[in-house]
Tab-separated table of C-alpha atoms in Angstrom:
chain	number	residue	atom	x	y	z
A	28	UNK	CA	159.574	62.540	122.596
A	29	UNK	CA	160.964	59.037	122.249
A	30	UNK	CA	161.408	57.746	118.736
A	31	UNK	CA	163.191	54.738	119.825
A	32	UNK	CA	161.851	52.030	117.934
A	33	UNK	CA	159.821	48.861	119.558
A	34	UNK	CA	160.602	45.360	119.242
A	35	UNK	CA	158.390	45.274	116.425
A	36	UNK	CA	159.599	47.894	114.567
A	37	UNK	CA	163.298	46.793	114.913
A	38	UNK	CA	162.742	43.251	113.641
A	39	UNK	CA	160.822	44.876	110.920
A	40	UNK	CA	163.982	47.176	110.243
A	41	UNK	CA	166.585	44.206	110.525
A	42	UNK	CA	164.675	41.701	108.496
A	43	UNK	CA	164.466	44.471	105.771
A	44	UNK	CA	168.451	45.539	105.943
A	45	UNK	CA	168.962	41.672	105.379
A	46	UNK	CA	166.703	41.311	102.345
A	47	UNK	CA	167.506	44.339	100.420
A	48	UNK	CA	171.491	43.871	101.225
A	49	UNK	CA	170.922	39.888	99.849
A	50	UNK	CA	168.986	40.876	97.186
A	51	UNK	CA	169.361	44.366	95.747
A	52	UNK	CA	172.676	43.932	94.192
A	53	UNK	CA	174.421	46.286	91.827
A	54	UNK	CA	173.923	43.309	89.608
A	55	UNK	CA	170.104	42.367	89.668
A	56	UNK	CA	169.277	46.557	89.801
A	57	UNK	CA	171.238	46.810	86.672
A	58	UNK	CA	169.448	43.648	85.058
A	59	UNK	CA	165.922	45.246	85.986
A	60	UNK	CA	166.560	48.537	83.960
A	61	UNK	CA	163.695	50.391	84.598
A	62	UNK	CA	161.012	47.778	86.198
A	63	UNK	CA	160.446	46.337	89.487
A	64	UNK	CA	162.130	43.362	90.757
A	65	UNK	CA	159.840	40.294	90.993
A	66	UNK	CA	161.518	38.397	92.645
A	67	UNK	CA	162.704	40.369	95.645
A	68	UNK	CA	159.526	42.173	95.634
A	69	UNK	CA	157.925	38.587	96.114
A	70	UNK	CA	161.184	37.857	99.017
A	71	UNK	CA	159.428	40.953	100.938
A	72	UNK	CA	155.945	39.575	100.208
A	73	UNK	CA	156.699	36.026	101.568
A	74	UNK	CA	158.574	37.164	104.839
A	75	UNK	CA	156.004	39.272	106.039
A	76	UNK	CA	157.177	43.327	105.752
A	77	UNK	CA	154.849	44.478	103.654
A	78	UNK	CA	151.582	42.997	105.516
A	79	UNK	CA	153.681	43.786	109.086
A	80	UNK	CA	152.827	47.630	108.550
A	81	UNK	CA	149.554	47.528	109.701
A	82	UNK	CA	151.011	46.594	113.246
A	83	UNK	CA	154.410	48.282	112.682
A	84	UNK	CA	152.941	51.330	112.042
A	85	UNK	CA	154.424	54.639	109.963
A	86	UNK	CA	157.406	54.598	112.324
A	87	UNK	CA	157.464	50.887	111.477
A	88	UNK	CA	157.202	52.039	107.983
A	89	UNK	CA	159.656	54.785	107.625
A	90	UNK	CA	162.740	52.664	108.989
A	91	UNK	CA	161.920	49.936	106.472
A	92	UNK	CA	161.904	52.207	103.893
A	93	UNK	CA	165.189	53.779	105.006
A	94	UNK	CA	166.664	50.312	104.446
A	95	UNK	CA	164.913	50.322	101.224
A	96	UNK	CA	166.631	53.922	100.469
A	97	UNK	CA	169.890	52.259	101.306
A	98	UNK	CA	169.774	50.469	98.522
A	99	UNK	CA	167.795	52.264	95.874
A	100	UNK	CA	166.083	48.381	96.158
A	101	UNK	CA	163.478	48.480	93.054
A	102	UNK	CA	159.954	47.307	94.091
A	103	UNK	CA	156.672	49.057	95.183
A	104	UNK	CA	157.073	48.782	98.364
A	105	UNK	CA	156.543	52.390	99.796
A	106	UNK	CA	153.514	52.803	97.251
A	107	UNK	CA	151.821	49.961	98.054
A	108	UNK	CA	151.799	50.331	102.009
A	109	UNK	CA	151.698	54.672	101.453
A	110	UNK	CA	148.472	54.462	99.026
A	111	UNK	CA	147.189	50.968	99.861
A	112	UNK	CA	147.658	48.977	103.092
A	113	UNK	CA	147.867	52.287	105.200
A	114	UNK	CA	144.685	53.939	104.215
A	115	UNK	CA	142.586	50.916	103.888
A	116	UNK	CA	143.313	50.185	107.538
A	117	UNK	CA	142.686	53.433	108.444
A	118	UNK	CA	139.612	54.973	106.149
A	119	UNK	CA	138.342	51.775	104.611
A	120	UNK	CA	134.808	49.903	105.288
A	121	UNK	CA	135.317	46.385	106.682
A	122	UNK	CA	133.912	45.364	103.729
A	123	UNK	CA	136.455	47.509	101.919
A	124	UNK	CA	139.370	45.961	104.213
A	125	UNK	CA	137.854	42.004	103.951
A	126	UNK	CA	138.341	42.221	100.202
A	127	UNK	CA	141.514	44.194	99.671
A	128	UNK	CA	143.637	43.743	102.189
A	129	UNK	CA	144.436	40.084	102.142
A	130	UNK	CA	145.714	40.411	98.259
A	131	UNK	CA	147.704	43.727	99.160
A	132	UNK	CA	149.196	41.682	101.872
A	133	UNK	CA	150.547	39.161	99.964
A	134	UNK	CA	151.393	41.053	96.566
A	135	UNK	CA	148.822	39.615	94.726
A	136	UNK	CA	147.677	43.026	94.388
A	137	UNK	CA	150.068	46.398	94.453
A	138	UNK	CA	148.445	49.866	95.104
A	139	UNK	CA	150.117	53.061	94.298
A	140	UNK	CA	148.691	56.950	94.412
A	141	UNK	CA	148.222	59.663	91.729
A	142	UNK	CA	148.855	62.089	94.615
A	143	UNK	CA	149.405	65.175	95.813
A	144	UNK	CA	145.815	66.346	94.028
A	145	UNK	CA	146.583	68.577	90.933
A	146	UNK	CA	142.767	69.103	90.108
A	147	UNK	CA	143.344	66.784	86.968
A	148	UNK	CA	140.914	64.539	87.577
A	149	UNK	CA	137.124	65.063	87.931
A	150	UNK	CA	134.174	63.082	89.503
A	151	UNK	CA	130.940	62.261	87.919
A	152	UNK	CA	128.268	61.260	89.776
A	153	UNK	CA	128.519	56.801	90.647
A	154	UNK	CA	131.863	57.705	91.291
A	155	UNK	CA	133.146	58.088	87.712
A	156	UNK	CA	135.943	59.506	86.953
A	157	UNK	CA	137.746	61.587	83.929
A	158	UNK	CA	140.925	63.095	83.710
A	159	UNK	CA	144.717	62.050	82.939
A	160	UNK	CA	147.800	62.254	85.332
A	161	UNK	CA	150.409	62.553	83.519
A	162	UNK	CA	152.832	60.240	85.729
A	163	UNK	CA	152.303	58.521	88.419
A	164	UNK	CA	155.206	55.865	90.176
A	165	UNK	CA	155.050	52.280	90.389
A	166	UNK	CA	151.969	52.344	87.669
A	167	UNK	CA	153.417	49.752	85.864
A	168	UNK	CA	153.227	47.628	88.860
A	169	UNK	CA	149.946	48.498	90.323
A	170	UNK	CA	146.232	46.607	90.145
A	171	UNK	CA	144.860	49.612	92.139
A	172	UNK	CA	145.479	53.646	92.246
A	173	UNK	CA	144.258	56.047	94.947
A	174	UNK	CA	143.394	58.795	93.303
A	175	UNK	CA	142.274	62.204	94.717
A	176	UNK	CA	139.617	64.538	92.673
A	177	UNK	CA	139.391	67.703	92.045
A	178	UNK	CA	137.527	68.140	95.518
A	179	UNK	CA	140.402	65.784	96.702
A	180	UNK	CA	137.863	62.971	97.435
A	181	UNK	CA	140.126	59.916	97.646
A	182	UNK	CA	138.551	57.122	95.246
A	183	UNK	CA	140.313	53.639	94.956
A	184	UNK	CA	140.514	52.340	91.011
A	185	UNK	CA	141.620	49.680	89.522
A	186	UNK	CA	144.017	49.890	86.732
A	187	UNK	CA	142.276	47.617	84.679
A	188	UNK	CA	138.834	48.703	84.708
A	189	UNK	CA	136.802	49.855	81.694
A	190	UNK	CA	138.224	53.277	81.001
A	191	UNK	CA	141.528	53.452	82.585
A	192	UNK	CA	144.203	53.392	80.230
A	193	UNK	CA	147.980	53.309	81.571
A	194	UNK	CA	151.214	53.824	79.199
A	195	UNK	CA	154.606	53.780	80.367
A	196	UNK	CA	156.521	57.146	81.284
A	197	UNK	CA	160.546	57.123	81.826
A	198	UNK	CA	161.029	59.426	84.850
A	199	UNK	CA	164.648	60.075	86.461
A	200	UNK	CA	164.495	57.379	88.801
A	201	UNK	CA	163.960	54.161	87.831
A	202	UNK	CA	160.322	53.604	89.459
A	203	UNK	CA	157.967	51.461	86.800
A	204	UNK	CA	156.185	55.202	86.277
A	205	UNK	CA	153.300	55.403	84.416
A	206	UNK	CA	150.813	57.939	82.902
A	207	UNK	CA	147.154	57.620	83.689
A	208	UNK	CA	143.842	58.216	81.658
A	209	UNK	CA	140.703	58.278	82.940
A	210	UNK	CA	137.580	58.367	80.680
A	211	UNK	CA	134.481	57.341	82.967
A	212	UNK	CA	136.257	54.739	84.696
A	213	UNK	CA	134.496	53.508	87.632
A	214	UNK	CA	135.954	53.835	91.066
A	215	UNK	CA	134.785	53.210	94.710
A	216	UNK	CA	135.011	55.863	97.670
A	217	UNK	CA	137.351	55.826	100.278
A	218	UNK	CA	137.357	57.987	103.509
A	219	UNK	CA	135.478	60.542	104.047
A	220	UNK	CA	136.380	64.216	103.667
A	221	UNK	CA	139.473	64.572	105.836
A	222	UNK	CA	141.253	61.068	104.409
A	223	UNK	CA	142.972	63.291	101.729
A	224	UNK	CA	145.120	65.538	104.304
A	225	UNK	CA	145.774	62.524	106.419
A	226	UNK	CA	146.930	60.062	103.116
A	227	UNK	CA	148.849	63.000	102.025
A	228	UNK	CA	150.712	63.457	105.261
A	229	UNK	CA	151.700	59.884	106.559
A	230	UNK	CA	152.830	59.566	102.178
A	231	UNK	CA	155.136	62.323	102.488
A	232	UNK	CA	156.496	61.205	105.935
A	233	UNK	CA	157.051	57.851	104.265
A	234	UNK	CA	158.710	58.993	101.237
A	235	UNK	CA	160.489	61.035	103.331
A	236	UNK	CA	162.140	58.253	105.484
A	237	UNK	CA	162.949	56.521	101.636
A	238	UNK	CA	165.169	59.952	101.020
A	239	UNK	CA	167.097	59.438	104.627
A	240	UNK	CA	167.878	55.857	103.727
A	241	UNK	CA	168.801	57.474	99.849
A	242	UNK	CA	171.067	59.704	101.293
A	243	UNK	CA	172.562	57.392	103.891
A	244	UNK	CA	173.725	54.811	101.207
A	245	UNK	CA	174.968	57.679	98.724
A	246	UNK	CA	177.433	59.057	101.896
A	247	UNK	CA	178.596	55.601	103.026
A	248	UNK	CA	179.252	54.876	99.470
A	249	UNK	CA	181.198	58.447	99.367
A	250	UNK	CA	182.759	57.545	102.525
A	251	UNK	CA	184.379	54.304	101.837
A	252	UNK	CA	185.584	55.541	98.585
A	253	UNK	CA	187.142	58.710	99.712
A	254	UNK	CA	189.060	56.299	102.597
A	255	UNK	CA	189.871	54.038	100.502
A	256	UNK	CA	191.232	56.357	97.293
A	257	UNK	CA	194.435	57.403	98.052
A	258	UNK	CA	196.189	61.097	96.471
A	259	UNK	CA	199.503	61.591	96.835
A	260	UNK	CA	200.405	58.934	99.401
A	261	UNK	CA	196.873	60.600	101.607
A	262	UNK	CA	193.524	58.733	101.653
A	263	UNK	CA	190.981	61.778	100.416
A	264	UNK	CA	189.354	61.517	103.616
A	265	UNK	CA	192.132	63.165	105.134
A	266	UNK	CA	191.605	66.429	102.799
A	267	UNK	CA	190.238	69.080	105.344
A	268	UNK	CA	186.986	70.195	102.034
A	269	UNK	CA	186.454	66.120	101.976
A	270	UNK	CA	185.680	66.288	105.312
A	271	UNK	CA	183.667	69.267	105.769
A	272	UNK	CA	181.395	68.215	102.767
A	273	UNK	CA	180.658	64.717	104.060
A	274	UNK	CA	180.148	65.887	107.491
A	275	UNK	CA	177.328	68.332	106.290
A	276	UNK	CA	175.920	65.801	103.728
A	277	UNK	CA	175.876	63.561	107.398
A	278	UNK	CA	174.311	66.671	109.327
A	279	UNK	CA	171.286	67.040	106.757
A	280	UNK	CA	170.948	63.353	106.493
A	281	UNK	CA	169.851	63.326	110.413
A	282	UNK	CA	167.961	66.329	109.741
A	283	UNK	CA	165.564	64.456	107.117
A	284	UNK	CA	165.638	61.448	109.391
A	285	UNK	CA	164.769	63.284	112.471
A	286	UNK	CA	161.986	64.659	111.368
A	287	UNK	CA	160.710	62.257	109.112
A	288	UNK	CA	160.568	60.168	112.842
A	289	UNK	CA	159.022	63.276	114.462
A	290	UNK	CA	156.223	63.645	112.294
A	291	UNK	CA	155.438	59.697	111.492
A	292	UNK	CA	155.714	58.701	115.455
A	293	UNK	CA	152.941	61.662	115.690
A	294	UNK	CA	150.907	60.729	113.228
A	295	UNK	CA	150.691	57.146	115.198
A	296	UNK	CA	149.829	58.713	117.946
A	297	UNK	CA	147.379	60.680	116.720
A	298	UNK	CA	148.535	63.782	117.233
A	299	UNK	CA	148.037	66.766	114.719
A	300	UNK	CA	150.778	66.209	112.230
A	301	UNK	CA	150.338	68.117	108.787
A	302	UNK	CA	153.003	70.981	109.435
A	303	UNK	CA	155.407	68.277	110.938
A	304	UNK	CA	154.780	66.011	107.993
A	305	UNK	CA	155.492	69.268	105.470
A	306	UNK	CA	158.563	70.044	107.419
A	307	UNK	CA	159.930	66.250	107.110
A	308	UNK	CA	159.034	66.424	103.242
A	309	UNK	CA	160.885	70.233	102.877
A	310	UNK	CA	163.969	68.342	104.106
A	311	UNK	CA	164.025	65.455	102.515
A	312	UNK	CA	163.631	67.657	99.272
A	313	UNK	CA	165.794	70.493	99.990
A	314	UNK	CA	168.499	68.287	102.022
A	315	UNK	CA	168.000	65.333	100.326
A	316	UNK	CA	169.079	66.948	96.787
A	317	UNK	CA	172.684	68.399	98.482
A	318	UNK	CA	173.242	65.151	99.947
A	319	UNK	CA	173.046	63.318	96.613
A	320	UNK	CA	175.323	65.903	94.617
A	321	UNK	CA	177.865	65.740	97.829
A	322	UNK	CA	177.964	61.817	97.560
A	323	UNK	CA	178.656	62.439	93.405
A	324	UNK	CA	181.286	64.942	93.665
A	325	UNK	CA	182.935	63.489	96.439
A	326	UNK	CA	183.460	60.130	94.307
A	327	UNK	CA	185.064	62.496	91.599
A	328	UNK	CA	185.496	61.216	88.059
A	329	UNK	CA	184.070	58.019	89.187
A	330	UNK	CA	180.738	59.423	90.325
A	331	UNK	CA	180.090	60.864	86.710
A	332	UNK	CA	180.322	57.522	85.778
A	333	UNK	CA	176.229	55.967	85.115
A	334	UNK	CA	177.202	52.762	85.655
A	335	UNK	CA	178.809	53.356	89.260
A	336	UNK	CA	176.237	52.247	91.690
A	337	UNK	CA	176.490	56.164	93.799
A	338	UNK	CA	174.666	57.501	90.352
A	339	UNK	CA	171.730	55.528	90.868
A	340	UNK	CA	171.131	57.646	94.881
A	341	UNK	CA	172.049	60.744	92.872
A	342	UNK	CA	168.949	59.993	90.114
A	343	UNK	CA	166.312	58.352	93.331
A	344	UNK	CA	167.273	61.466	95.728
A	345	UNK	CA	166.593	64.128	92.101
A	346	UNK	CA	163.313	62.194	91.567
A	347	UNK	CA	162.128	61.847	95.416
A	348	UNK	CA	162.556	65.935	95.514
A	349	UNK	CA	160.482	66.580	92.135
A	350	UNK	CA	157.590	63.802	94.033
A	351	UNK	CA	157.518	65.473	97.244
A	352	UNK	CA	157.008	68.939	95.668
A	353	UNK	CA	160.593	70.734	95.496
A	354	UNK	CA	161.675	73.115	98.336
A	355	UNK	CA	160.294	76.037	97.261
A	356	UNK	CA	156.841	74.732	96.890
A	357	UNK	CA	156.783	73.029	99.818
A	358	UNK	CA	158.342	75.988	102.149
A	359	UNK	CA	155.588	78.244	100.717
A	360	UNK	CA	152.796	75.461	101.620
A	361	UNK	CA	154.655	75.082	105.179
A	362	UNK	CA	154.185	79.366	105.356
A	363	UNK	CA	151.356	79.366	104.638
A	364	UNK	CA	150.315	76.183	106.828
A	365	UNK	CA	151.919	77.876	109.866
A	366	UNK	CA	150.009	81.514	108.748
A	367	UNK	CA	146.518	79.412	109.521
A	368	UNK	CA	147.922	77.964	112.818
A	369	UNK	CA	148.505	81.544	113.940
A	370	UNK	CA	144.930	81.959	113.174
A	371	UNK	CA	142.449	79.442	114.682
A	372	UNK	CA	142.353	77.391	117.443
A	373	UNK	CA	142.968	73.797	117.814
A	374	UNK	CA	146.167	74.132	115.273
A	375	UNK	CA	149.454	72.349	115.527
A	376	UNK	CA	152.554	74.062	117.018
A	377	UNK	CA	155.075	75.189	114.801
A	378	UNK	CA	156.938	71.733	114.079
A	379	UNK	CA	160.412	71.306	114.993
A	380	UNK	CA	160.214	73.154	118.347
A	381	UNK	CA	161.094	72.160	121.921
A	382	UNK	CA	161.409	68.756	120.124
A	383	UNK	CA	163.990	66.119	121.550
A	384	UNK	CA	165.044	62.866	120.066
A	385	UNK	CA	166.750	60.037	120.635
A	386	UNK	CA	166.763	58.936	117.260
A	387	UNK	CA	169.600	60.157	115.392
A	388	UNK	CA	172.555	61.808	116.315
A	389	UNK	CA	174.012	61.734	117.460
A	390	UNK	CA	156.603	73.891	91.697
A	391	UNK	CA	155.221	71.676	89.151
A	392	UNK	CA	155.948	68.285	89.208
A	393	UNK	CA	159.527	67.573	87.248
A	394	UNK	CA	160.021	63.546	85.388
């Protein structure tokens, strides 16, 4: 396996370093509280990233979102290309892709997804539907939602049609979440039957890639503070435990990067995916949670501080492990994945073996 990026891809990560370092300041992420920012989200819009994932792919995808991570940059971003731009390309009619695409393209619309499926939501026949998740991110934002039934049908609505209600929900990231109500609101199929495993698996690869980039920014942060910080005439960084807990928080970091590239350059290529997309997501919860709490402790009384800017990657890397399940839940989805494999033909090999990379080095859902 290669995961070295193409030209593509690496414009599409550069431009996006330079946009969200401009433009996602301590400053303007303090002044947007808990909303989206407007105007960078419009920056992305108008210099082509978010409409460049159809061609970038979810390689393409991940390592803009790991610039995003870097950051903790507040705009829809992975929602809108995760639950909108990605699956329209890829399960929508062309009548379906003639109408929504352009306006996804350009921000005019913003899509986001009530997934993984929790069986809260129901389908009546005409594609009606009834039920209430109780948070879903980037709501605020959104003109449409992908939501799954309760036979995980994937149906496209729009959050201001006749019987979707949406009211704000403060989760512990700062994500413009929302809770959604469904009372016979009318919605319009996408996909067929196997659209809800794919969706689910390219989302958590994506959201995946967002935790690398999370904990990448909450070590470098940790790191330039602890060589900087000086303790009895030392720098911290020259304390043997600063040094062993950074380089692990570094360690897991590739880990959730490595395989968040694994499993998205498969899924481009078509290969089978699912176990390699769980394993990305199990790491990016499980890892991504240490890294956060490292990067904290490691700035000592400053990092209980709310206002310092490494609090904000503690609170996005505690709310991207509640969204992609928690480590538990996931490793017993992951068993139970790999139980099938052993079982049937046609499966996926155990993900994470004989794999070889060039790219790095070197429950119940919680608000």
């Amino acid at each position: 396996m290669d995961f070295r990026p193409g030209e593509e891809q690496a414009a599409a990560a550069a431009l996006a370093a330079r946009v969200f370092r401009d433009l996602s300041t301590p400053e303007r992420l303090a002044a947007a509280g808990s909303g989206s920012d407007a105007e960078l989200w419009k920056a992305l819009c108008d210099c082509g990233l978010v409409a460049a994932v159809e061609d970038t792919g979810l390689l393409g995808l991940v390592l803009v979102l790991e610039e995003q991570g870097r950051t903790t940059a507040q705009v829809p971003y992975a929602a809108t290309c995760t639950y909108g731009i990605l699956p329209l390309a890829a399960h929508g009619t062309p009548e379906q892709r003639r109408r929504l695409l352009p306006a996804l393209r350009t921000g005019e619309a913003v899509a986001t997804g009530a997934l993984p499926d929790r069986g809260r939501v129901t389908a009546a026949p005409g594609g009606r539907l009834t039920g209430t998740v109780p948070w879903v991110p980037w709501l605020r934002d959104a003109t449409h939602v992908l939501v799954p039934d309760a036979d995980r049908a994937l149906w496209l609505v729009r959050t201001d049609a006749p019987g979707a209600e949406t009211g704000p929900v403060e989760t512990t990231a700062p994500w413009s979440a929302g809770r959604l109500t469904l009372s016979g609101a009318g919605a319009e199929r996408l996909g067929g039957p196997d659209a809800y495993t794919a969706v689910l698996a390219a989302a958590r690869t994506a959201f995946a890639g967002l935790q690398a980039g999370v904990c990448a920014g909450s070590l470098a942060r940790a790191v330039e503070h602890t060589a900087t910080r000086e303790q009895f005439g030392r720098p911290l960084s020259a304390k043997q435990g600063v040094l062993l807990r950074a380089a692990d928080a570094h360690m897991e970091t590739e880990a959730i990067r490595v395989t968040a590239y694994e499993a998205a350059w498969r899924i481009d290529e078509g290969l089978p995916a699912d176990g390699h997309a769980l394993t990305a997501a199990w790491w990016a919860s499980e890892a991504g949670k240490r890294v956060v709490h490292a990067g904290q402790h490691l700035h000592g009384g400053a990092g209980a501080d709310l206002e310092h800017p490494v609090h904000r990657h503690f609170l996005w890397g505690r709310q991207l492990d509640a969204y992609l399940g928690c480590g538990s839940e996931l490793l017993a989805e992951l068993g139970a994945f790999l139980a099938r494999s052993e079982d049937g033909p046609g499966r996926a090999a155990a993900p994470g073996r004989a794999c070889t990379s060039r790219a790095g080095a070197s429950g119940e859902e919680r608000a």
